[in-house]
PDB file of C-alpha atoms in Angstrom:
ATOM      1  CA  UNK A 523      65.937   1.036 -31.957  1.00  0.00           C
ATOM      2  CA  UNK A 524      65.085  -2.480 -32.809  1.00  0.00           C
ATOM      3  CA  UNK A 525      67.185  -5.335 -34.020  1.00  0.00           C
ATOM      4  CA  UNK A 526      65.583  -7.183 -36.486  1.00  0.00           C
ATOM      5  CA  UNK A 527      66.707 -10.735 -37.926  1.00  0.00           C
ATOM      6  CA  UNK A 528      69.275 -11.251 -34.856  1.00  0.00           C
ATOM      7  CA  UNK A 529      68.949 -15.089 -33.629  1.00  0.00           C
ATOM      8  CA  UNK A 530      71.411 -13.925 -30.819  1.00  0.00           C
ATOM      9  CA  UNK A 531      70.786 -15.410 -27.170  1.00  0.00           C
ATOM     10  CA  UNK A 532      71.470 -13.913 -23.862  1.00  0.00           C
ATOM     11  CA  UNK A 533      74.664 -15.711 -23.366  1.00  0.00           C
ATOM     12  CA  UNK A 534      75.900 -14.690 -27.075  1.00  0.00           C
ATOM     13  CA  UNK A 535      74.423 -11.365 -26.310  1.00  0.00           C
ATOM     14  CA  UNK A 536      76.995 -10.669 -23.613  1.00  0.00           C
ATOM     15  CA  UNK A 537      79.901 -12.313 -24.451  1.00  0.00           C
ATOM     16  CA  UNK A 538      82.467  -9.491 -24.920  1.00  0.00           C
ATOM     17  CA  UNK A 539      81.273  -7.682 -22.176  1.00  0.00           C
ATOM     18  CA  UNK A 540      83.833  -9.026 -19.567  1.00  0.00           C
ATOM     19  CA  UNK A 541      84.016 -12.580 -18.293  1.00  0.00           C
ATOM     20  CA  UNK A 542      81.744 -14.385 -15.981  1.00  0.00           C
ATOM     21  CA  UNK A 543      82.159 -18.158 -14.727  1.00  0.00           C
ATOM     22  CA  UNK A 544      78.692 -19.107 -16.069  1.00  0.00           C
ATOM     23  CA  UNK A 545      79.592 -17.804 -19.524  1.00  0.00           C
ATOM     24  CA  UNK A 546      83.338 -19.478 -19.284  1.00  0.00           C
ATOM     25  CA  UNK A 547      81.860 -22.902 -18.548  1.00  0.00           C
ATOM     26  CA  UNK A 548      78.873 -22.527 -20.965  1.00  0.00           C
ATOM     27  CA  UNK A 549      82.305 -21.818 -23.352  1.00  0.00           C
ATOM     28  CA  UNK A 550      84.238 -25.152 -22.504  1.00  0.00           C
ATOM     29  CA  UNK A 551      81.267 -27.258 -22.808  1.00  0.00           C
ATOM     30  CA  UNK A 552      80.687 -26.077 -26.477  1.00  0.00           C
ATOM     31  CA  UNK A 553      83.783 -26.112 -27.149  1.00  0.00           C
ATOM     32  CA  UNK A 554      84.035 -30.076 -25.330  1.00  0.00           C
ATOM     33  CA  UNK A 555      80.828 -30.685 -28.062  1.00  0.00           C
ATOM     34  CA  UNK A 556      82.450 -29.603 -30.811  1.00  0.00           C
ATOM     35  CA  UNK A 557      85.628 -31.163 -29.926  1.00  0.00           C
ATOM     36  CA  UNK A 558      83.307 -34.815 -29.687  1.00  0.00           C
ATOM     37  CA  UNK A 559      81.301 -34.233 -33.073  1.00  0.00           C
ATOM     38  CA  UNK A 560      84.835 -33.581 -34.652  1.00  0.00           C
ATOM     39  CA  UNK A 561      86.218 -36.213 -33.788  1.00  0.00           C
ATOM     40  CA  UNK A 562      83.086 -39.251 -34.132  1.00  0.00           C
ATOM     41  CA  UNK A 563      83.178 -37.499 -38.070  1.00  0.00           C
ATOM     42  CA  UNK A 564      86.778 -37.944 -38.555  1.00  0.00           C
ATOM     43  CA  UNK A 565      87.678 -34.261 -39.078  1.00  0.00           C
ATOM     44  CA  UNK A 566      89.732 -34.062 -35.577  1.00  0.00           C
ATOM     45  CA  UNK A 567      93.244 -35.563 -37.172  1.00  0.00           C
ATOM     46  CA  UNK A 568      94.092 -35.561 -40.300  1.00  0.00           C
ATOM     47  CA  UNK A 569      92.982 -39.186 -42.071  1.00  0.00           C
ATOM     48  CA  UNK A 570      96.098 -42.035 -42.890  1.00  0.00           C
ATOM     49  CA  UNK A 571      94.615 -43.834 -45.907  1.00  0.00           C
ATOM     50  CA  UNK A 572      97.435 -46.678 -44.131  1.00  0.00           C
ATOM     51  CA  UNK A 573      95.258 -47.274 -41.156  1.00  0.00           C
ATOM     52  CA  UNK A 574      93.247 -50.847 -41.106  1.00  0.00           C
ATOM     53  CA  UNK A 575      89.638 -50.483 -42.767  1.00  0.00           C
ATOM     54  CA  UNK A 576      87.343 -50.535 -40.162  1.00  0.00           C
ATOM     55  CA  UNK A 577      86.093 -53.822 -41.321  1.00  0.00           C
ATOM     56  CA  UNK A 578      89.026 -55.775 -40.330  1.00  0.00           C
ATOM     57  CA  UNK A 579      88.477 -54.721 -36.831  1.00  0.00           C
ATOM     58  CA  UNK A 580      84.576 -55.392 -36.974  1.00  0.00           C
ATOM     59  CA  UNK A 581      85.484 -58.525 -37.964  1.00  0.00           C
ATOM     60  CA  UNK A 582      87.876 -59.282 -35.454  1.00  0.00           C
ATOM     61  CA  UNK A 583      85.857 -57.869 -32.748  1.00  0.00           C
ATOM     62  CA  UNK A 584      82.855 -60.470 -34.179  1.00  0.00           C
ATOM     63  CA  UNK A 585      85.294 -63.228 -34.054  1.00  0.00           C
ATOM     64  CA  UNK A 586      86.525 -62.454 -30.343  1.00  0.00           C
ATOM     65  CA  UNK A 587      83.096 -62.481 -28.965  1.00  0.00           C
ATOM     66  CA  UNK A 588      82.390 -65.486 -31.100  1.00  0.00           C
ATOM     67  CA  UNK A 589      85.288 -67.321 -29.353  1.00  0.00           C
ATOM     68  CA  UNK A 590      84.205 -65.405 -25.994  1.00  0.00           C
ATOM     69  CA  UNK A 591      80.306 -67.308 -26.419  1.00  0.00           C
ATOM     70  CA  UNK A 592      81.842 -70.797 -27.372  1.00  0.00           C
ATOM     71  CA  UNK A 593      83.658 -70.429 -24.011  1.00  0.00           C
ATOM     72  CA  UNK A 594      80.880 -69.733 -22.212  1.00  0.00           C
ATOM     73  CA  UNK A 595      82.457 -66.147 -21.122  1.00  0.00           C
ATOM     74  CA  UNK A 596      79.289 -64.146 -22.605  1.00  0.00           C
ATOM     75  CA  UNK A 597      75.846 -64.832 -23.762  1.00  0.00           C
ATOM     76  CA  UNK A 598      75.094 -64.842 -27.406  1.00  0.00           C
ATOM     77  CA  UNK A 599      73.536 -61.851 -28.475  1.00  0.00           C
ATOM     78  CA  UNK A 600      70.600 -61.379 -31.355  1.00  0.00           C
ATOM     79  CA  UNK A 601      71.214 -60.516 -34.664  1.00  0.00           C
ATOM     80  CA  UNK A 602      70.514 -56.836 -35.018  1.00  0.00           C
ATOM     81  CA  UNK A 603      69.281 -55.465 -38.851  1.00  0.00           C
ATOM     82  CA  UNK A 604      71.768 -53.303 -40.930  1.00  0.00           C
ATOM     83  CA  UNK A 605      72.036 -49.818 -40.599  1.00  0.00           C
ATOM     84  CA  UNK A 606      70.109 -47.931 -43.127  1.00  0.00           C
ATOM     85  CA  UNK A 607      70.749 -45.170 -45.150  1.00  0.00           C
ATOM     86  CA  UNK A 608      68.251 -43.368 -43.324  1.00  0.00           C
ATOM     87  CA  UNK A 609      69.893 -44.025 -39.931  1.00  0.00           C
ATOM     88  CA  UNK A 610      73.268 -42.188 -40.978  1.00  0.00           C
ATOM     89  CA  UNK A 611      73.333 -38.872 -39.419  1.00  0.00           C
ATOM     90  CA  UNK A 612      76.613 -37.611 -42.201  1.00  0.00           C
ATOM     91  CA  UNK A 613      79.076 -39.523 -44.226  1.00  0.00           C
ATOM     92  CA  UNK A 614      82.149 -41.178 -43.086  1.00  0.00           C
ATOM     93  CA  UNK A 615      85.478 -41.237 -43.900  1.00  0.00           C
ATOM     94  CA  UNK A 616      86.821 -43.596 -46.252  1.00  0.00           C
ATOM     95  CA  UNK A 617      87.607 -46.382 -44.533  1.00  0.00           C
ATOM     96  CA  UNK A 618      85.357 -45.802 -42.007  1.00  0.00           C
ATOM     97  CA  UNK A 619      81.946 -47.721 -40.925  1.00  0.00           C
ATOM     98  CA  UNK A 620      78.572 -47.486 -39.036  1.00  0.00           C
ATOM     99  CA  UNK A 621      78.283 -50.799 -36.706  1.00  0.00           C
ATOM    100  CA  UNK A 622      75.548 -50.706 -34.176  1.00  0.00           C
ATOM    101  CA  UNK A 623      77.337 -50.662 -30.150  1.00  0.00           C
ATOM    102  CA  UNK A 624      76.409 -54.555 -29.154  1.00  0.00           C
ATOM    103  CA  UNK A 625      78.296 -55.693 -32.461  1.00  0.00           C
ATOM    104  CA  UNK A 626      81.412 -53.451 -31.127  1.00  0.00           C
ATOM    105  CA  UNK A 627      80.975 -54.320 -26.985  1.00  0.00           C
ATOM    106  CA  UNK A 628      79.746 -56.516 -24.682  1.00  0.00           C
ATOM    107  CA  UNK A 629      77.291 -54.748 -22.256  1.00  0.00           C
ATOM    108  CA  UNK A 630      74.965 -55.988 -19.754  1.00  0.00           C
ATOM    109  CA  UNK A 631      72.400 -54.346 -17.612  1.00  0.00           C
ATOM    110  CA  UNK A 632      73.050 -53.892 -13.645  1.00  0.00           C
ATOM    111  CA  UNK A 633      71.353 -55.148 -10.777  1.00  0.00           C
ATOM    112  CA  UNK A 634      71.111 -54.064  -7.482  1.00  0.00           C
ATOM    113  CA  UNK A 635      70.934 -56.088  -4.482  1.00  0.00           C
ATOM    114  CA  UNK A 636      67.669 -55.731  -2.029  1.00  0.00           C
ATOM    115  CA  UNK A 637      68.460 -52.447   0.231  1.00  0.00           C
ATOM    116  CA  UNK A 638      66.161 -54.055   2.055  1.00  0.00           C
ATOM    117  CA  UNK A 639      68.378 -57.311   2.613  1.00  0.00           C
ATOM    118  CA  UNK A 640      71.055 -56.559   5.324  1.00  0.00           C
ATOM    119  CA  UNK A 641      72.865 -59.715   4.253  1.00  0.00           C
ATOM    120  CA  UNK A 642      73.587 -58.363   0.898  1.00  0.00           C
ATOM    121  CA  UNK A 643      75.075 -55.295   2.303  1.00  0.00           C
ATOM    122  CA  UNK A 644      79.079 -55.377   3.548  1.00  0.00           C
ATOM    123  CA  UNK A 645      80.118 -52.895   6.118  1.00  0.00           C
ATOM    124  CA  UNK A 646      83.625 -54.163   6.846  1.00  0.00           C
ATOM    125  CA  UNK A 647      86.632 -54.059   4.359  1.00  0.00           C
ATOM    126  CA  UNK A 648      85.710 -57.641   2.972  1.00  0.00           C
ATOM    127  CA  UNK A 649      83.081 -56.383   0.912  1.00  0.00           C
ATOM    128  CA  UNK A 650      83.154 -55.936  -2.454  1.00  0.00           C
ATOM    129  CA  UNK A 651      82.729 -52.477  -4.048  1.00  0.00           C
ATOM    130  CA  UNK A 652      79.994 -51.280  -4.845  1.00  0.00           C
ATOM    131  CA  UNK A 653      79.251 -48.620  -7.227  1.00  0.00           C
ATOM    132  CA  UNK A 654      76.420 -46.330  -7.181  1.00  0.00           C
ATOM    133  CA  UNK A 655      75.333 -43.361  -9.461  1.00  0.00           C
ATOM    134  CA  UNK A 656      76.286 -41.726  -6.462  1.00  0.00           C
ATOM    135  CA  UNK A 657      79.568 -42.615  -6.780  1.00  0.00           C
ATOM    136  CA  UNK A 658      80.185 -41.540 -10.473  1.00  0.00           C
ATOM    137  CA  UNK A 659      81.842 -38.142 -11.419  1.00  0.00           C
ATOM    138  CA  UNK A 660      80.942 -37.114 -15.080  1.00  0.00           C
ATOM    139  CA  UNK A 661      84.483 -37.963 -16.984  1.00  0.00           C
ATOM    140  CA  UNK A 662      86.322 -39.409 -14.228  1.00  0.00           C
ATOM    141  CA  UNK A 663      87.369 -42.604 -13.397  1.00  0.00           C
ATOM    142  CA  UNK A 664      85.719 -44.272  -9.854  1.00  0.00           C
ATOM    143  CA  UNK A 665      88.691 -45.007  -7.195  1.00  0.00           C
ATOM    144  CA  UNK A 666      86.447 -45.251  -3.911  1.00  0.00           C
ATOM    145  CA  UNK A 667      82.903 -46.539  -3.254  1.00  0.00           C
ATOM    146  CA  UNK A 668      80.346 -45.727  -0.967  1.00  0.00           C
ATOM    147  CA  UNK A 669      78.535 -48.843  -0.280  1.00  0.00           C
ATOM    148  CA  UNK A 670      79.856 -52.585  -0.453  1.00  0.00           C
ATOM    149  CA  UNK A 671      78.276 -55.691  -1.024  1.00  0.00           C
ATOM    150  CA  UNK A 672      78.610 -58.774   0.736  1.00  0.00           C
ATOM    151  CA  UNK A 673      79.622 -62.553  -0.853  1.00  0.00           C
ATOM    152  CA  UNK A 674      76.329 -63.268  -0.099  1.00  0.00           C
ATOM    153  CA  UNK A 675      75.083 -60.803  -2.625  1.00  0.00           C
ATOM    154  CA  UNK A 676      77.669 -61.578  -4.828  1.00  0.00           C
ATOM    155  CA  UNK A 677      76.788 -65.144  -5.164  1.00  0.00           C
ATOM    156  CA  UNK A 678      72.779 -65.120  -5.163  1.00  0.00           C
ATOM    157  CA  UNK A 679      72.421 -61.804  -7.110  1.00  0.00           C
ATOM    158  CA  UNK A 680      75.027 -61.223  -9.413  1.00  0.00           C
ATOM    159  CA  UNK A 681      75.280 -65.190 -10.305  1.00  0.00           C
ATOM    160  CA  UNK A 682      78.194 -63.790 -12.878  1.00  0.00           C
ATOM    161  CA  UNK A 683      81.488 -62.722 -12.921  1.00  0.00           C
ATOM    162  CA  UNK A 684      81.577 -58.989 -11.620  1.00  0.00           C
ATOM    163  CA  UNK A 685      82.859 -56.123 -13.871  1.00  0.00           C
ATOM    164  CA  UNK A 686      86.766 -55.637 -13.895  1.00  0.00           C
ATOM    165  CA  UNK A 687      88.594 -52.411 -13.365  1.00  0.00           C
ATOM    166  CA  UNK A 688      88.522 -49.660 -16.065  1.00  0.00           C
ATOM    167  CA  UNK A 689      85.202 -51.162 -17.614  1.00  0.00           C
ATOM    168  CA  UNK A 690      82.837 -48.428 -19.055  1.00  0.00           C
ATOM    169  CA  UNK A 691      80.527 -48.385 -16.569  1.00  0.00           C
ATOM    170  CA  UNK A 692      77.014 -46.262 -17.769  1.00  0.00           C
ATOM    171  CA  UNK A 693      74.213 -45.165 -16.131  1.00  0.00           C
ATOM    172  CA  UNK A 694      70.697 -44.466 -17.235  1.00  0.00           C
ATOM    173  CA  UNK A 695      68.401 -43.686 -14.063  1.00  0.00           C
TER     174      UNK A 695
END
């Protein structure tokens, strides 16, 4: 016989059938998805109508890195356009607003020294750290580096502060 009108995949189609590592982490990594879209809509904890309005904070946050520019800490960054209607995937929570990331962070691209350049590369304990998408572990925090970077390097390529401990560091290679 033939099923008809079944969307059912081969994973769906033998869950129940005993357990198999494939199928338990296929499991926790929908189940990590819907734990994420839950919570960026708001539906995670219940909502306190007492909380600050997000636009205090976005306001705050736009005064900080105001301050932060005048000091000469961070560059300036463009003006980016509104969101649109159009751009808003569902609705938010009262209280609640859409703010593109640069208004909400600071970010700035990555270089990496010349590989090429055995003065920029450290192979003693006086270098500083250097971290790689080798050395990053999806969810974890980075404690230990592969490759270090000499002052020289520091000073001629970087030719700004270097990122602090527990930054969000992101990768996009």
């Amino acid at each position: 016989r033939r099923r008809v009108g079944t969307t059912r995949n081969k994973r769906e189609a033998s869950s129940g059938r005993g357990s198999s590592k494939k199928n338990d982490l296929y499991s926790i990594k929908k189940l990590r998805g819907l734990k994420l879209e839950l919570a960026v809509r708001g539906k995670l904890v219940p909502q306190d109508s007492n909380d600050e309005p997000a636009s205090v904070l976005l306001e705050r946050i736009a005064q900080e890195k105001a301050q932060l520019v005048k000091e000469g800490k961070i560059k300036k960054q463009k003006q980016l356009p509104e969101i649109t209607e159009d751009e808003k995937p569902f609705e938010l929570p009262e209280g609640w607003e859409w703010s593109r990331f640069p208004n909400v962070a600071y970010y700035t691209p990555g270089k990496t020294p010349s590989t090429k350049n055995a003065e920029y590369w450290a192979e003693d304990v006086a270098g500083v750290p250097w971290v790689s998408i080798s050395d990053m572990v999806h969810y974890q925090s980075i404690t230990t580096t592969n490759k270090k970077v000499s002052d020289k390097a520091k000073e001629e390529v970087f030719k700004r502060d270097l990122v602090r401990a527990g930054t969000l560091l992101m990768s996009f290679k």
